[in-house]
Coordinates of C-alpha atoms and ligand atoms in Angstrom, one line a residue:
M16 CA 0.0 0.0 0.0
S17 CA 3.0 2.3 -0.1
S18 CA 4.1 4.3 -3.0
P19 CA 7.9 4.4 -3.3
T20 CA 7.8 7.5 -5.6
A21 CA 7.9 11.0 -4.3
S22 CA 4.6 12.5 -3.6
A23 CA 3.5 16.1 -3.0
V24 CA 1.6 14.6 0.0
D25 CA 5.0 14.6 1.8
D26 CA 5.5 18.2 0.9
L27 CA 2.2 19.9 1.9
P28 CA 2.8 23.5 3.0
L29 CA 0.1 23.4 5.7
T30 CA -1.4 20.5 7.7
G31 CA -2.9 20.1 11.1
E32 CA -6.0 22.2 10.5
S33 CA -9.5 20.7 10.7
L34 CA -9.7 17.5 8.5
A35 CA -12.0 19.5 6.2
L36 CA -9.5 22.3 5.6
D37 CA -6.6 19.8 5.4
L38 CA -8.4 18.1 2.5
V39 CA -9.0 21.5 0.8
N40 CA -5.3 22.3 1.3
T41 CA -4.1 19.3 -0.7
T42 CA -4.2 21.7 -3.6
F43 CA -1.7 24.5 -3.2
I44 CA 0.5 26.8 -5.2
R45 CA 4.2 26.1 -5.1
G46 CA 6.5 29.0 -5.6
G47 CA 4.4 32.0 -4.7
A48 CA 2.6 34.5 -6.9
R49 CA 4.2 33.1 -10.1
G50 CA 4.2 29.6 -8.9
V51 CA 2.5 26.4 -10.2
L52 CA -0.7 24.8 -9.0
V53 CA 0.0 21.4 -7.3
D54 CA -2.6 18.7 -6.6
A55 CA -1.1 16.4 -4.0
L56 CA -3.9 13.9 -4.6
H57 CA -2.7 13.2 -8.1
E58 CA -3.2 9.4 -8.2
P59 CA -5.0 6.8 -6.0
A60 CA -1.8 6.0 -4.1
D61 CA -1.5 9.6 -3.0
L62 CA -4.9 9.3 -1.4
D63 CA -3.8 6.4 0.8
R64 CA -0.6 8.3 1.6
W65 CA -2.5 11.3 2.7
L66 CA -5.0 9.2 4.7
R67 CA -2.1 7.6 6.5
T68 CA -0.8 11.0 7.6
R69 CA -4.1 11.6 9.3
L70 CA -4.7 8.2 10.9
A71 CA -5.0 9.8 14.4
D72 CA -8.2 11.5 13.2
F73 CA -9.8 8.3 12.0
G74 CA -11.2 5.3 13.8
E75 CA -9.7 2.0 14.4
P76 CA -11.0 0.0 11.4
L77 CA -9.6 2.6 9.0
R78 CA -6.3 2.6 10.9
R79 CA -6.1 -1.2 10.6
L80 CA -7.0 -1.0 6.9
L81 CA -4.3 1.6 6.0
D82 CA -1.6 0.5 8.4
G83 CA -1.7 -3.2 7.7
P84 CA 1.0 -4.8 5.5
S85 CA -1.4 -5.5 2.7
G86 CA -4.9 -4.8 1.6
V87 CA -7.1 -3.3 -1.0
E88 CA -5.6 -0.1 -2.4
A89 CA -7.5 3.1 -3.2
T90 CA -9.0 3.2 -6.6
Q91 CA -9.6 6.0 -9.1
G92 CA -13.2 6.0 -8.0
H93 CA -12.1 6.8 -4.4
L94 CA -9.9 9.6 -5.6
D95 CA -12.7 11.1 -7.7
R96 CA -15.0 11.1 -4.6
Y97 CA -12.3 12.8 -2.5
R98 CA -11.7 15.4 -5.2
E99 CA -15.4 16.1 -5.5
L100 CA -15.8 16.7 -1.8
R101 CA -12.6 18.8 -1.8
A102 CA -14.1 21.0 -4.5
A103 CA -17.3 21.4 -2.5
L104 CA -15.3 22.2 0.7
R105 CA -13.2 24.8 -1.2
D106 CA -16.5 26.5 -2.3
L107 CA -17.8 26.3 1.2
A108 CA -14.6 27.8 2.6
A109 CA -14.7 30.6 0.1
T110 CA -18.4 31.6 0.7
T111 CA -17.8 31.3 4.5
V112 CA -15.0 33.8 4.2
D113 CA -17.0 36.1 1.9
G114 CA -20.1 35.9 4.1
T115 CA -22.2 34.7 1.2
A116 CA -24.5 31.7 0.9
P117 CA -23.1 28.5 -0.7
Q118 CA -24.6 27.0 -3.8
P119 CA -27.3 24.4 -3.1
A120 CA -25.2 21.8 -5.0
T121 CA -22.3 22.5 -2.6
V122 CA -24.4 21.9 0.4
A123 CA -25.9 18.8 -1.1
A124 CA -22.5 17.4 -1.9
V125 CA -21.2 17.9 1.6
N126 CA -24.4 16.5 3.2
A127 CA -24.3 13.4 0.9
A128 CA -20.8 12.7 2.0
A129 CA -21.6 13.4 5.7
R130 CA -24.1 10.6 5.6
L131 CA -21.3 8.1 4.9
S132 CA -20.0 8.8 8.4
A133 CA -23.0 7.2 10.1
G134 CA -21.7 4.8 12.7
W135 CA -22.1 3.4 16.2
L136 CA -20.2 1.5 18.9
E137 CA -20.6 -2.2 19.5
L138 CA -19.4 -4.3 22.4
D139 CA -16.2 -6.0 21.2
P140 CA -16.9 -9.7 21.3
D141 CA -13.1 -10.5 21.5
R142 CA -12.2 -8.0 24.3
P143 CA -14.7 -7.9 27.2
G144 CA -15.2 -4.4 28.5
S145 CA -14.2 -2.8 25.1
S146 CA -16.2 -1.4 22.3
V147 CA -15.5 -1.3 18.6
P148 CA -16.7 1.3 16.1
R149 CA -18.9 0.2 13.1
W150 CA -20.0 2.1 10.1
T151 CA -23.0 1.7 7.8
E152 CA -20.7 2.3 4.8
P153 CA -18.7 -0.9 4.2
D154 CA -16.0 0.9 2.1
L155 CA -13.8 2.3 4.8
R156 CA -12.2 4.9 2.6
L157 CA -15.7 6.2 1.9
A158 CA -16.5 6.1 5.7
A159 CA -13.4 8.2 6.1
L160 CA -14.7 10.6 3.5
G161 CA -17.8 10.8 5.6
E162 CA -15.8 11.7 8.6
I163 CA -14.2 14.6 6.7
A164 CA -17.6 15.8 5.6
A165 CA -18.8 15.5 9.2
A166 CA -15.8 17.5 10.3
A167 CA -16.7 20.1 7.7
V168 CA -20.3 20.4 9.1
A169 CA -18.9 20.8 12.6
L170 CA -16.5 23.5 11.4
F171 CA -18.7 25.5 9.0
A172 CA -21.8 25.3 11.2
G173 CA -19.9 25.8 14.5
P174 CA -18.3 28.6 16.4
S175 CA -15.0 28.4 14.5
A176 CA -16.6 29.2 11.2
A177 CA -16.1 32.9 11.9
Q178 CA -12.4 32.3 12.2
V179 CA -11.9 30.6 8.8
R180 CA -9.5 32.6 6.7
A181 CA -8.2 32.5 3.2
C182 CA -4.5 33.2 3.3
P183 CA -4.1 36.8 2.0
A184 CA -0.6 36.3 0.5
P185 CA -0.5 36.8 -3.3
G186 CA -0.5 33.4 -5.0
C187 CA -1.6 31.5 -1.9
I188 CA -4.9 29.5 -2.0
L189 CA -4.8 27.9 1.4
Y190 CA -7.4 28.1 4.1
F191 CA -6.9 28.0 7.9
V192 CA -8.7 28.7 11.1
K193 CA -7.3 31.8 12.8
S194 CA -6.2 30.0 15.9
H195 CA -4.7 33.0 17.7
S196 CA -5.3 36.7 17.3
R197 CA -1.9 37.5 15.7
R198 CA -2.1 34.8 13.1
E199 CA -2.3 36.5 9.7
W200 CA -1.0 33.9 7.2
C201 CA -1.4 30.2 6.5
T202 CA 2.3 29.7 7.5
S203 CA 5.3 31.8 8.3
I204 CA 6.6 31.1 4.8
C205 CA 3.8 33.2 3.3
G206 CA 4.3 35.9 5.9
N207 CA 8.0 36.1 5.2
R208 CA 7.4 36.1 1.5
V209 CA 5.1 39.1 1.8
R210 CA 7.4 41.0 4.1
V211 CA 10.3 40.5 1.7
A212 CA 8.2 41.6 -1.3
R213 CA 7.1 44.8 0.7
H214 CA 10.7 45.5 1.6
T215 CA 11.9 45.1 -2.0
R216 CA 9.2 47.5 -3.2
R217 CA 10.0 50.1 -0.6
H218 CA 13.6 50.1 -1.7
R219 CA 12.8 50.2 -5.4
E220 CA 10.3 53.0 -5.5
P221 CA 10.6 56.3 -3.7
A222 CA 7.8 57.0 -1.2
P223 CA 5.2 59.5 -2.6
G224 CA 6.4 62.2 -0.2
Q225 CA 10.0 61.9 -1.5
V226 CA 9.2 62.4 -5.2
G227 CA 11.0 65.5 -6.4
A228 CA 12.6 66.1 -3.0
Ligands
ZN26 ZN1 -0.4 31.3 2.5

């Protein structure tokens, strides 16, 4: 289940946000304002690679599936479903930041995915005193997709929605939750890039008050 080739999943500029925003942020621009658009979820193996980076956020069955030595690998169909949800979540993040209403199709896509997360706890027949999570959806990658959509509902319909931000750096398309009052950028890389650009501009052009002085 591992891909030996390099993957942009190992090189994501921002992780550790809500699962929902982490999925959105698997598309990013590498190289700043004149950079290139990168889709870290380029092929099915990238999806499993990305899911493995977020195992702590998913339940035990998915952990077993993805961490095991062998198993069924992600398919193009799985990848398409994740990309569809990602597009809907990017729209939802954008309208949340703008304070506008999302398209009905966006809401429907997120809600349809959220239903895949339906689950419950059962008593574990093998370990007395323990419980084991079960899902309605038998395909565990789709159950995980459901968990991401459920995380999106909790984020965009919860108190943190007002703190969702689009990184204001030119050429950046990442979203984050403003986790503390001084956080302005997705990462310090964007903050530094903007500061350097401002500094360069200041030293290239005379300030308005200095013209003709
Ligand atoms: Zn940024």
